[in-house]
Amino acid sequence: MRRIVNLFITGLILWIASKIAPEQVQIKDFGTLALATILLWITTIAIYGISLLFMSSGLIFESCSWIILGFFIMAAAKIIALYAISNWISGFNVIGFWPKFWIALACSMFTLSGPSNGHSRYNDGRYE
């Protein structure tokens, strides 16, 4: 359920960005917005996987530079994904680095995260 809400939040952020800055964020219609939102999610997950491969190869080959590169790729995953889907989808375009940066930052700030304490949402009534 959390992932569906996060997809909705990401789509809402993209739509609001297109209304605030229509010169930099261009979305043709609702179908394009939905496709861009889903592809942004899938592409970001793929980029996370690639960055984990860089980090694990850095651990295997004892190379700190691969680990650092993987960390930076992971940190910029949403920006990289926005660059990619801007080129893939006709009718969806985010022009410039800074709009991509602000959209990625807003998505990071407003999406819901999972439980941070490792416990399920059903506890035994105790507050820790």
Coordinates of N, CA and C in Angstrom, one line a residue, residues 53-110:
L53 N 25.7 -2.9 -7.3 CA 26.7 -3.7 -8.0 C 28.1 -3.0 -7.9
F54 N 28.1 -1.7 -8.1 CA 29.3 -1.0 -8.0 C 29.9 -1.1 -6.6
M55 N 29.0 -1.0 -5.6 CA 29.5 -1.0 -4.2 C 30.0 -2.4 -3.9
S56 N 29.3 -3.5 -4.3 CA 29.7 -4.8 -4.0 C 31.0 -5.2 -4.7
S57 N 31.1 -4.7 -6.0 CA 32.4 -5.0 -6.7 C 33.6 -4.2 -6.0
G58 N 33.3 -3.1 -5.4 CA 34.3 -2.4 -4.6 C 34.7 -3.2 -3.4
L59 N 33.7 -3.8 -2.8 CA 34.1 -4.7 -1.6 C 34.8 -5.9 -2.0
I60 N 34.4 -6.5 -3.1 CA 35.1 -7.7 -3.6 C 36.5 -7.5 -4.0
F61 N 36.7 -6.4 -4.8 CA 38.1 -6.1 -5.3 C 38.8 -5.1 -4.4
E62 N 38.3 -4.8 -3.2 CA 38.9 -3.9 -2.3 C 39.3 -2.6 -2.9
S63 N 38.3 -2.0 -3.6 CA 38.6 -0.7 -4.2 C 37.6 0.3 -3.6
C64 N 38.1 1.3 -2.9 CA 37.2 2.3 -2.3 C 36.5 3.2 -3.3
S65 N 37.2 3.4 -4.4 CA 36.6 4.3 -5.5 C 35.3 3.7 -6.0
W66 N 35.2 2.4 -6.1 CA 33.9 1.8 -6.6 C 32.8 2.0 -5.6
I67 N 33.1 1.9 -4.3 CA 32.1 2.1 -3.3 C 31.7 3.5 -3.3
I68 N 32.6 4.4 -3.4 CA 32.2 5.9 -3.4 C 31.4 6.2 -4.7
L69 N 31.8 5.6 -5.8 CA 31.0 5.8 -7.0 C 29.6 5.3 -6.9
G70 N 29.5 4.1 -6.3 CA 28.1 3.5 -6.1 C 27.3 4.4 -5.2
F71 N 27.9 4.9 -4.1 CA 27.2 5.8 -3.2 C 26.7 7.0 -3.9
F72 N 27.5 7.7 -4.8 CA 27.1 8.9 -5.5 C 26.0 8.5 -6.5
I73 N 26.1 7.4 -7.2 CA 25.1 7.0 -8.1 C 23.7 6.8 -7.4
M74 N 23.8 6.2 -6.2 CA 22.6 5.9 -5.4 C 22.0 7.3 -4.9
A75 N 22.8 8.2 -4.6 CA 22.4 9.5 -4.1 C 21.7 10.3 -5.2
A76 N 22.2 10.1 -6.4 CA 21.6 10.9 -7.6 C 20.7 10.0 -8.5
A77 N 20.2 8.9 -7.9 CA 19.4 7.9 -8.7 C 18.2 8.6 -9.3
K78 N 17.4 9.3 -8.6 CA 16.2 9.9 -9.1 C 16.5 11.0 -10.2
I79 N 17.6 11.7 -10.0 CA 18.0 12.7 -11.0 C 18.4 12.0 -12.3
I80 N 19.2 10.9 -12.2 CA 19.6 10.1 -13.4 C 18.3 9.6 -14.0
A81 N 17.4 9.1 -13.2 CA 16.2 8.5 -13.8 C 15.4 9.5 -14.5
L82 N 15.3 10.7 -14.0 CA 14.6 11.8 -14.7 C 15.2 12.2 -16.0
Y83 N 16.6 12.2 -16.0 CA 17.2 12.4 -17.3 C 16.9 11.3 -18.3
A84 N 16.8 10.1 -17.9 CA 16.6 9.0 -18.8 C 15.1 9.0 -19.3
I85 N 14.2 9.2 -18.4 CA 12.8 9.1 -18.9 C 12.4 10.4 -19.7
S86 N 13.1 11.5 -19.4 CA 12.9 12.7 -20.3 C 13.2 12.4 -21.7
N87 N 14.2 11.6 -21.9 CA 14.6 11.2 -23.3 C 13.8 10.1 -23.8
W88 N 13.2 9.2 -23.0 CA 12.4 8.1 -23.5 C 11.0 8.4 -23.9
I89 N 10.4 9.2 -23.1 CA 8.9 9.4 -23.3 C 8.7 10.7 -24.0
S90 N 8.0 10.6 -25.2 CA 7.6 11.9 -25.9 C 6.4 12.4 -25.1
G91 N 6.4 13.7 -24.9 CA 5.3 14.4 -24.2 C 5.7 14.6 -22.7
F92 N 6.8 14.1 -22.3 CA 7.3 14.3 -20.9 C 8.7 14.9 -21.1
N93 N 9.0 16.1 -20.5 CA 10.3 16.6 -20.6 C 10.6 17.5 -19.4
V94 N 11.7 17.3 -18.7 CA 12.2 18.1 -17.6 C 13.5 18.7 -18.1
I95 N 13.5 20.0 -18.3 CA 14.6 20.7 -18.9 C 15.5 21.3 -17.9
G96 N 16.8 20.9 -17.9 CA 17.8 21.5 -17.0 C 18.0 20.6 -15.8
F97 N 19.2 20.8 -15.2 CA 19.6 20.1 -14.0 C 18.8 20.5 -12.8
W98 N 18.6 21.8 -12.5 CA 18.0 22.2 -11.3 C 16.5 21.8 -11.2
P99 N 15.7 21.8 -12.2 CA 14.3 21.3 -12.0 C 14.3 19.8 -11.7
K100 N 15.3 19.0 -12.3 CA 15.4 17.6 -11.9 C 15.8 17.4 -10.5
F101 N 16.8 18.3 -10.1 CA 17.2 18.2 -8.7 C 16.1 18.5 -7.7
W102 N 15.3 19.6 -7.9 CA 14.3 19.9 -7.0 C 13.1 18.9 -7.0
I103 N 12.8 18.3 -8.2 CA 11.8 17.3 -8.2 C 12.3 16.0 -7.4
A104 N 13.6 15.7 -7.6 CA 14.1 14.5 -6.9 C 14.1 14.8 -5.4
L105 N 14.5 16.0 -5.0 CA 14.5 16.4 -3.6 C 13.1 16.3 -3.0
A106 N 12.1 16.8 -3.7 CA 10.7 16.8 -3.3 C 10.2 15.4 -3.2
C107 N 10.6 14.5 -4.1 CA 10.2 13.1 -4.0 C 10.8 12.4 -2.8
S108 N 12.0 12.8 -2.5 CA 12.7 12.2 -1.4 C 12.1 12.7 -0.1
M109 N 11.7 13.9 -0.1 CA 11.1 14.5 1.2 C 9.7 14.0 1.5
F110 N 8.9 13.8 0.5 CA 7.5 13.6 0.7 C 7.1 12.1 0.5

